[in-house]
PDB file of C-alpha atoms in Angstrom:
ATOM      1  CA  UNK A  18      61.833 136.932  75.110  1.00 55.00           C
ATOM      2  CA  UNK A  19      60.981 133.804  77.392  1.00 62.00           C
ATOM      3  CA  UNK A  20      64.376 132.928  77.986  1.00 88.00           C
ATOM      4  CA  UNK A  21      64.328 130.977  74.838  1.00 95.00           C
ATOM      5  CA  UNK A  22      67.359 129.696  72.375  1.00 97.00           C
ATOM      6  CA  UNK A  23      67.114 127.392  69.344  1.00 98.00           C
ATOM      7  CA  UNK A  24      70.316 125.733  68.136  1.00 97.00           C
ATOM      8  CA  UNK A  25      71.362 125.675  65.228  1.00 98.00           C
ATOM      9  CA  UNK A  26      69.417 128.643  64.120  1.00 97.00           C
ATOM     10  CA  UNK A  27      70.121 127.649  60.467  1.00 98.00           C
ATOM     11  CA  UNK A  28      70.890 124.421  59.161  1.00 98.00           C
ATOM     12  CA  UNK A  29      71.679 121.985  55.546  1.00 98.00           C
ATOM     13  CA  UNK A  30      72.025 118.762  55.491  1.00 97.00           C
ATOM     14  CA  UNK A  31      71.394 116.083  53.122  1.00 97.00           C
ATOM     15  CA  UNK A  32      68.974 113.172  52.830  1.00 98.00           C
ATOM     16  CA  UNK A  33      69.192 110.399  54.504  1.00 97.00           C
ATOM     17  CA  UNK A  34      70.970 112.063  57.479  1.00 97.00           C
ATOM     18  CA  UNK A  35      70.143 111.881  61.230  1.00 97.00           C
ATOM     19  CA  UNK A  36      69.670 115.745  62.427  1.00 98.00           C
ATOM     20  CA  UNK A  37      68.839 117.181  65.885  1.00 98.00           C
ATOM     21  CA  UNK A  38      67.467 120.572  66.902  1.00 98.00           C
ATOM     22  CA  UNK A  39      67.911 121.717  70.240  1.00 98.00           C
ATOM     23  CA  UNK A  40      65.873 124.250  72.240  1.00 98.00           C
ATOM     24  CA  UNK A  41      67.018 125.091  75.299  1.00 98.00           C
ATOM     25  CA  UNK A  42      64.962 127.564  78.218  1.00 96.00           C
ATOM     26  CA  UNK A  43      66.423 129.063  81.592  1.00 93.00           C
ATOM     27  CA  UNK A  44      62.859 129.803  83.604  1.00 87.00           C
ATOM     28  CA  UNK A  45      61.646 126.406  84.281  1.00 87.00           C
ATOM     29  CA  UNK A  46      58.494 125.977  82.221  1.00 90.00           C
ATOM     30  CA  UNK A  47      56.673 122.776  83.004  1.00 88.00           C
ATOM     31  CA  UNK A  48      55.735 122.625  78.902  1.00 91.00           C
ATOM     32  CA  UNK A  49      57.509 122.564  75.850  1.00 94.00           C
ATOM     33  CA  UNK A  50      56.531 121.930  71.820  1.00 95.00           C
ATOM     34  CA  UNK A  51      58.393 121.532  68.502  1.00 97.00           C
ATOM     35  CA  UNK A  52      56.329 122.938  66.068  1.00 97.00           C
ATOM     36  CA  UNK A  53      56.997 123.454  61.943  1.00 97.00           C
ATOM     37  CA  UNK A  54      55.514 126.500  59.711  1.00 97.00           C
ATOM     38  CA  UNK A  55      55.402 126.100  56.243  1.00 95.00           C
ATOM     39  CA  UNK A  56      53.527 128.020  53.930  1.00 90.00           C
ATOM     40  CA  UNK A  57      50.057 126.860  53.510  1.00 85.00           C
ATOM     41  CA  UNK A  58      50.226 125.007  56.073  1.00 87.00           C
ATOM     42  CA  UNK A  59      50.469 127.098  59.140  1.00 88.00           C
ATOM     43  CA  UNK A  60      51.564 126.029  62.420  1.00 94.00           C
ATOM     44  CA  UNK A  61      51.402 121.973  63.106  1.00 95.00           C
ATOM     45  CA  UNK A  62      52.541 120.898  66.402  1.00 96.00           C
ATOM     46  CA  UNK A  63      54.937 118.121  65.819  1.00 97.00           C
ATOM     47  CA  UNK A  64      55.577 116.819  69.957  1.00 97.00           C
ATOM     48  CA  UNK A  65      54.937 118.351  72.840  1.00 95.00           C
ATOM     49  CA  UNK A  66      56.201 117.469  76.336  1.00 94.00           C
ATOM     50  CA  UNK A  67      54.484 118.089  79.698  1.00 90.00           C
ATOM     51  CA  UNK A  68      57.698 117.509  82.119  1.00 89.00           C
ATOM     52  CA  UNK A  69      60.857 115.459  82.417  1.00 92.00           C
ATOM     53  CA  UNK A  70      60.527 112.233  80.140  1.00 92.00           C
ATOM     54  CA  UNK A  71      56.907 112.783  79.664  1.00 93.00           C
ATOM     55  CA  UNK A  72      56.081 113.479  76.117  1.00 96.00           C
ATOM     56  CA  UNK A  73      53.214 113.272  73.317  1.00 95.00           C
ATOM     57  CA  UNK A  74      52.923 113.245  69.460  1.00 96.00           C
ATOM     58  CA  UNK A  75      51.461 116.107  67.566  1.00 94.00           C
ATOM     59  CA  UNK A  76      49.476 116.237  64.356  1.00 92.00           C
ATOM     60  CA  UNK A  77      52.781 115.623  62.348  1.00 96.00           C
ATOM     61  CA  UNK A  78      55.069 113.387  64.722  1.00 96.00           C
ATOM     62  CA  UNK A  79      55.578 110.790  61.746  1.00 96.00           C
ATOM     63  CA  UNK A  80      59.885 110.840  61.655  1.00 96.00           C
ATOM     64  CA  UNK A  81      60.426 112.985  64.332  1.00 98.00           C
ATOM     65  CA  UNK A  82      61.291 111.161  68.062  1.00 97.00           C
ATOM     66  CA  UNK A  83      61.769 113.871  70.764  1.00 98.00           C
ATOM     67  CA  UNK A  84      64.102 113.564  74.123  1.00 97.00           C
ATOM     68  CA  UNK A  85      63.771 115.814  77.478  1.00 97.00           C
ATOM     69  CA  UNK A  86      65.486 114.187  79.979  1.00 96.00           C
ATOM     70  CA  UNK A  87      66.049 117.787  81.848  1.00 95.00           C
ATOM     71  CA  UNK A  88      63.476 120.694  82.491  1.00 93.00           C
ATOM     72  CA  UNK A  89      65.336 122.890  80.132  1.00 95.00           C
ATOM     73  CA  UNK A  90      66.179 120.998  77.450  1.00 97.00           C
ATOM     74  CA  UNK A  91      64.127 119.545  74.976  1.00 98.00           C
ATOM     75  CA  UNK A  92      65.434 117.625  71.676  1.00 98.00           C
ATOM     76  CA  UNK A  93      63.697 117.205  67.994  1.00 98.00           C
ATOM     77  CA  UNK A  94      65.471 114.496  66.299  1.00 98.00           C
ATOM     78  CA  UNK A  95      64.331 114.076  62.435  1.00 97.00           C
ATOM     79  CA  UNK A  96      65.380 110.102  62.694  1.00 93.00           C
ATOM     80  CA  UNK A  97      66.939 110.296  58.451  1.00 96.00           C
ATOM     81  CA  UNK A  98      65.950 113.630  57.029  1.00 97.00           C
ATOM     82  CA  UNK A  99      63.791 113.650  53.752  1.00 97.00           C
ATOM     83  CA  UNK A 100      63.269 116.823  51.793  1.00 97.00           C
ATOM     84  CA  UNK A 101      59.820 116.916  52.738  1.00 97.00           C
ATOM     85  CA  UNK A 102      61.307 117.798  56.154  1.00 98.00           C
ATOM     86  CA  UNK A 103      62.636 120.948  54.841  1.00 98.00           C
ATOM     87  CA  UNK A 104      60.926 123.684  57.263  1.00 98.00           C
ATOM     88  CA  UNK A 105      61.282 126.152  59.849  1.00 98.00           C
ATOM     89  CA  UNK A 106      60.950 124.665  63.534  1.00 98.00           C
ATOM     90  CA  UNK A 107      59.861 126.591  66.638  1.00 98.00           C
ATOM     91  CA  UNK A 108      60.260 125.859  69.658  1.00 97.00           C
ATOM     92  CA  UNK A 109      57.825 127.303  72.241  1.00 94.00           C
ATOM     93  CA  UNK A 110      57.359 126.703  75.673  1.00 93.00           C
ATOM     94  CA  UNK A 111      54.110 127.497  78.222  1.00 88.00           C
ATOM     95  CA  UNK A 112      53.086 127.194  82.075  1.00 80.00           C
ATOM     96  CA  UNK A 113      54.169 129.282  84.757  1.00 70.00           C
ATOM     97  CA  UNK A 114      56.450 131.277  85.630  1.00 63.00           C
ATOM     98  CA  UNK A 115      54.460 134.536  84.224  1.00 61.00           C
ATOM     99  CA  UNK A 116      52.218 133.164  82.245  1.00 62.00           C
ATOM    100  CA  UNK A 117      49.254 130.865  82.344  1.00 68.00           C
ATOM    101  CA  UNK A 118      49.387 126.652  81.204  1.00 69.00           C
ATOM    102  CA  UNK A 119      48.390 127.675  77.471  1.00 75.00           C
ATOM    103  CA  UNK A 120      50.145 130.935  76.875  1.00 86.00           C
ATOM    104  CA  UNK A 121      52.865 129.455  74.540  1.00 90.00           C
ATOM    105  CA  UNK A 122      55.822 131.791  74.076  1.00 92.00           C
ATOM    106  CA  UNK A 123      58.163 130.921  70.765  1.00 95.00           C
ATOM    107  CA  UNK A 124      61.940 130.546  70.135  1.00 97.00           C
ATOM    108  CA  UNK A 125      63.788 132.107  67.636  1.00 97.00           C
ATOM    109  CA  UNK A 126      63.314 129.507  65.195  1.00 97.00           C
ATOM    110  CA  UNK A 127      65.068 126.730  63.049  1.00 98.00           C
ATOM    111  CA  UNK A 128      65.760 126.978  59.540  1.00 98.00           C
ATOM    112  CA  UNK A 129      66.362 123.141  58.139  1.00 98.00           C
ATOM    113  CA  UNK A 130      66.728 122.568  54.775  1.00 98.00           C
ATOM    114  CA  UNK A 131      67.340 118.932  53.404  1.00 98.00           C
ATOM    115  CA  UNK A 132      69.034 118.446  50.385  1.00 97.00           C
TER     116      UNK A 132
ATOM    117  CA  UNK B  22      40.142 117.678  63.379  1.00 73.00           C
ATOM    118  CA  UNK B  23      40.094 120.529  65.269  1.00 81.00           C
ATOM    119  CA  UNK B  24      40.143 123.411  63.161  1.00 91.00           C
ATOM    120  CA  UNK B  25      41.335 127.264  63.341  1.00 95.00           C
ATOM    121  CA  UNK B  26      40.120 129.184  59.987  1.00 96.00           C
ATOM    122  CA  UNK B  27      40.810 132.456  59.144  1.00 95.00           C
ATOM    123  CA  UNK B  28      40.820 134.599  55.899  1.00 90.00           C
ATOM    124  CA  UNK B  29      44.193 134.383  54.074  1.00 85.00           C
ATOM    125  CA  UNK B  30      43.726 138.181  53.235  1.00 86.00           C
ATOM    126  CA  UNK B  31      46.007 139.692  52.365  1.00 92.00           C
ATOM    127  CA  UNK B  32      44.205 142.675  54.442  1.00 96.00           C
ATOM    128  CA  UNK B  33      44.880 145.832  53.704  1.00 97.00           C
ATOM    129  CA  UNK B  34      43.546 149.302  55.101  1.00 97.00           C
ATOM    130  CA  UNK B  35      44.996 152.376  55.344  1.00 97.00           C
ATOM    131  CA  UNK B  36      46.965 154.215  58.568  1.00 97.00           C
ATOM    132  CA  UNK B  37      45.039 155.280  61.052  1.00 97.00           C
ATOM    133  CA  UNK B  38      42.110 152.749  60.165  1.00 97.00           C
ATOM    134  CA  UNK B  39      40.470 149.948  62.292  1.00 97.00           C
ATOM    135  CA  UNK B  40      41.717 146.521  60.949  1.00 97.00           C
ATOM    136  CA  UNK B  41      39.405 143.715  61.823  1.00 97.00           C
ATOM    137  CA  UNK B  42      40.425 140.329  62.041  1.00 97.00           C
ATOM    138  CA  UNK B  43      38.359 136.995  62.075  1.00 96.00           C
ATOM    139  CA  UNK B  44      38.807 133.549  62.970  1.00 96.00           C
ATOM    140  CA  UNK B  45      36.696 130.926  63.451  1.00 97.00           C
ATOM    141  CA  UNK B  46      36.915 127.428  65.284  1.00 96.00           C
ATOM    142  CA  UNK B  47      35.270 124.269  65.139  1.00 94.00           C
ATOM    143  CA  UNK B  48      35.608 122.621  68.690  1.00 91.00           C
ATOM    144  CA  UNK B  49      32.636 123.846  70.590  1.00 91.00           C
ATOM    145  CA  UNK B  50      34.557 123.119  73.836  1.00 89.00           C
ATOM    146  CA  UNK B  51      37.127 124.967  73.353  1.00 91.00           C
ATOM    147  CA  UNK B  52      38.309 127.591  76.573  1.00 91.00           C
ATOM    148  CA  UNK B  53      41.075 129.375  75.556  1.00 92.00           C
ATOM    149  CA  UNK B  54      41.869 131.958  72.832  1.00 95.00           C
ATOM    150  CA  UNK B  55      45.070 133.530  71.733  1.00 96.00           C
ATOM    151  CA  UNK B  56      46.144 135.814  69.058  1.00 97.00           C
ATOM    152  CA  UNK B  57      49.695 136.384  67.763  1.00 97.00           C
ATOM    153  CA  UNK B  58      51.463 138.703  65.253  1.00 98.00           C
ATOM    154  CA  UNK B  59      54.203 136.890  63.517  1.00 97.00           C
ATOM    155  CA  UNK B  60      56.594 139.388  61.320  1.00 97.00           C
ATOM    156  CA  UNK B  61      58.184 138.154  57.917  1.00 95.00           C
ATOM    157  CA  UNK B  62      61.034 135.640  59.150  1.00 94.00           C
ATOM    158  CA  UNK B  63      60.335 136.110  62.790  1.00 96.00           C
ATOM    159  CA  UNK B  64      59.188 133.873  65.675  1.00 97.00           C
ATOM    160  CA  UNK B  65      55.088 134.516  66.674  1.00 97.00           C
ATOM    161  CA  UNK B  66      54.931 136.971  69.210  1.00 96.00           C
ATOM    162  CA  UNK B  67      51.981 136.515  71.739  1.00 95.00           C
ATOM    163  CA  UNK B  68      49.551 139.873  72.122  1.00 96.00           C
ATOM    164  CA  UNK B  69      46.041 139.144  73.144  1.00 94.00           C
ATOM    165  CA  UNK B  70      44.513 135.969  74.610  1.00 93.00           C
ATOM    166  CA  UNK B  71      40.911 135.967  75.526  1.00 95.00           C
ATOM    167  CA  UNK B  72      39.184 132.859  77.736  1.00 92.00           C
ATOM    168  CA  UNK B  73      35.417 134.715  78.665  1.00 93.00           C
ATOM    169  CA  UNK B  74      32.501 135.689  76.077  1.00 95.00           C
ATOM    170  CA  UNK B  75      33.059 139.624  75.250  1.00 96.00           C
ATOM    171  CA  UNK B  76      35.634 141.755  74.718  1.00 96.00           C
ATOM    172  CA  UNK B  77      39.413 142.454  76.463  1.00 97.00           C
ATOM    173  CA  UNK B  78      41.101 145.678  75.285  1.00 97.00           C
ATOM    174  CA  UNK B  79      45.176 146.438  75.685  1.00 96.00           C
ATOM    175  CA  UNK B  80      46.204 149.276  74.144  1.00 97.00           C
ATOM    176  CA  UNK B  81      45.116 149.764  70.603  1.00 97.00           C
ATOM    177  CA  UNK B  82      43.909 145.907  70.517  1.00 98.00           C
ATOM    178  CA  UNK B  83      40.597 144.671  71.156  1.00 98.00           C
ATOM    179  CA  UNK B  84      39.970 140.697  71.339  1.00 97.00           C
ATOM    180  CA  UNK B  85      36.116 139.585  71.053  1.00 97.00           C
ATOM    181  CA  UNK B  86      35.109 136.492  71.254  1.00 97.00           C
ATOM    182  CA  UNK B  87      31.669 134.671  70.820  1.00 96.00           C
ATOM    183  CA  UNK B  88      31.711 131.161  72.259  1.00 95.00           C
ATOM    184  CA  UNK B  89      27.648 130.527  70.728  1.00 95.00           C
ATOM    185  CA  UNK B  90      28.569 131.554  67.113  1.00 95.00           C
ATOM    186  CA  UNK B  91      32.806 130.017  67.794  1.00 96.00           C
ATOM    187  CA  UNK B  92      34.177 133.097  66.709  1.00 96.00           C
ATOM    188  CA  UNK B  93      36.827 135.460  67.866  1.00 97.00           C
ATOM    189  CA  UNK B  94      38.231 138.320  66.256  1.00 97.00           C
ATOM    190  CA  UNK B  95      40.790 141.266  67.126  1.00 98.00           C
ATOM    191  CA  UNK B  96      40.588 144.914  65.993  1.00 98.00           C
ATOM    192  CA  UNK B  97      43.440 147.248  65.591  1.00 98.00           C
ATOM    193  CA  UNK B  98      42.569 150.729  66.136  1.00 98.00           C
ATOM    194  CA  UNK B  99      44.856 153.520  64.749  1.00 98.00           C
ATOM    195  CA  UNK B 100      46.638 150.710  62.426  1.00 98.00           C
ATOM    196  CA  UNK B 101      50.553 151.933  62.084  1.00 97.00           C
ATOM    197  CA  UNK B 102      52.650 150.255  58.865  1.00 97.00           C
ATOM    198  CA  UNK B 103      54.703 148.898  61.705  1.00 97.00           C
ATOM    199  CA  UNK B 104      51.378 146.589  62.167  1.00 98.00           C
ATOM    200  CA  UNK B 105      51.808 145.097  58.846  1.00 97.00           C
ATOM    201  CA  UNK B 106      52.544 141.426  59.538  1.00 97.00           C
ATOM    202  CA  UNK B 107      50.820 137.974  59.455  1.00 97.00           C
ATOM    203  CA  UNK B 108      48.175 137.543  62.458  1.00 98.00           C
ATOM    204  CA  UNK B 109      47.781 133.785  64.261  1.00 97.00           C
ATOM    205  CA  UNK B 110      44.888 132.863  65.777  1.00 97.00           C
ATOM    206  CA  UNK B 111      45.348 129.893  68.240  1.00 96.00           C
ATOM    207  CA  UNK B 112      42.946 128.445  69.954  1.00 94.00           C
ATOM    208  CA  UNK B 113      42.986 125.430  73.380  1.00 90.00           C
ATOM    209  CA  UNK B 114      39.942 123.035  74.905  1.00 82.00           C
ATOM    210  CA  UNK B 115      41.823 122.752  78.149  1.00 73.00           C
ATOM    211  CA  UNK B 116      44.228 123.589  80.278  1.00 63.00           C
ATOM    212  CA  UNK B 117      46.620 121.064  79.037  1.00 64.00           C
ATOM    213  CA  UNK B 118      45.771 120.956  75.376  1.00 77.00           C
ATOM    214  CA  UNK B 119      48.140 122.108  72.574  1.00 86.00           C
ATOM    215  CA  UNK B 120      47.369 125.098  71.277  1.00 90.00           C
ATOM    216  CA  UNK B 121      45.615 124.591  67.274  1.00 93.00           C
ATOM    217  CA  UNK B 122      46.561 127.767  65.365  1.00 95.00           C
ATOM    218  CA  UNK B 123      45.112 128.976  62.153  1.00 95.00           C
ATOM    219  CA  UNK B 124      46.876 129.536  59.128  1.00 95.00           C
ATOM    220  CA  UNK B 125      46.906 133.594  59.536  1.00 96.00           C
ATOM    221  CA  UNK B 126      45.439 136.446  58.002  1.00 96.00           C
ATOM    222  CA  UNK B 127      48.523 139.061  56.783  1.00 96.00           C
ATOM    223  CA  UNK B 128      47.641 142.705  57.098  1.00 97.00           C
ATOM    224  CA  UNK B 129      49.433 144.887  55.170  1.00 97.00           C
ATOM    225  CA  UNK B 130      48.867 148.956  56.671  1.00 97.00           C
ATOM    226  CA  UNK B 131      49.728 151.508  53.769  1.00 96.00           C
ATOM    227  CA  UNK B 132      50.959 154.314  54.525  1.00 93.00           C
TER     228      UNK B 132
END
């Protein structure tokens, strides 16, 4: 495991709320992504940051803002949660140590479900 | 759109088989090619990742990929049921470029 840890691992909420996910690393990896899965859809890469305050939307960044104001630590934020936001959210990070710029290594995962 | 396709399946073949999996991409500039095996409610676990024309074998996995025709596929030799899971491909133009990652083929190995 990359040193990876998602938090909370499972969580409910209802609409309308503010929520934020937090994935947090421990070996210094210059990039980190929020994705979602859901079925049929895959994989879509919601942000995606390349260092300390530097970040970039993904294919489905529309209600999600994203904060890393440390290496370690970067934050999904679903602004007021809509059911259509119920997912499960991985965090994954890439670049060196031990691995190359693209080889992405995934969290645990979030389970969000939005009442 | 960049796109990632692969066949749905689900795949099945039986133990001890060769299970061959396909994907297909649509940016011709694309450099870098992954694969990952994602079990029911688990996180997608990196196993092969392929950047040059050919093949790249580790262990009972083979990557191939064919940057003229954008296709890459991995074989499992010897398939075990413990194999039996959903299969990513992922694919990257550059150095620096999210990864775009297909929907997933699930193989199902019967014992």
């Amino acid at each position: 495991d990359a040193g990876i840890t998602q938090s909370p691992r499972h969580k409910v909420t209802e609409t309308g709320t503010p929520v934020t996910l937090r994935c947090h690393q421990t070996e210094n990896h210059r990039y980190m992504y929020w994705y979602r899965q859901d079925p049929g859809h895959g994989l879509r890469l919601i942000h995606y940051s390349y260092g300390v305050k530097d970040t970039d939307k993904g294919e489905v960044s529309d209600g999600y803002s994203v904060s890393r104001s440390k290496t370690e630590d970067f934050l999904l934020t679903l602004e007021s949660a809509t059911s259509s936001q119920t997912s499960v959210y991985f965090c994954a990070i890439s670049g060196p140590p031990g691995g190359g710029d693209n080889e992405q290594f995934f969290g645990p995962g979030t389970r969000l479900t939005v009442l | 759109q960049k796109e990632v396709e692969q066949n749905s399946g689900p795949l099945s073949v039986p133990e001890g088989a060769i299970a061959s999996l396909n994907c297909t991409y649509s940016d011709r500039g694309s450099q870098s090619f992954f694969w990952y095996r994602q079990y029911s409610g688990k996180s997608p676990e990196l196993i092969m990742f392929i950047y040059s024309n050919g093949d790249k074998e580790d262990g009972r996995f083979t990557a191939q990929l064919n940057k003229a025709s954008q296709y890459v596929s991995l074989l499992i030799r010897d398939s075990q049921p413990s194999d039996s899971a959903t299969y990513l491909c992922a694919v990257s133009s550059s150095g620096n470029t999210p990864l775009v990652f297909g929907k997933g083929t699930r193989l199902s190995v019967i014992a």
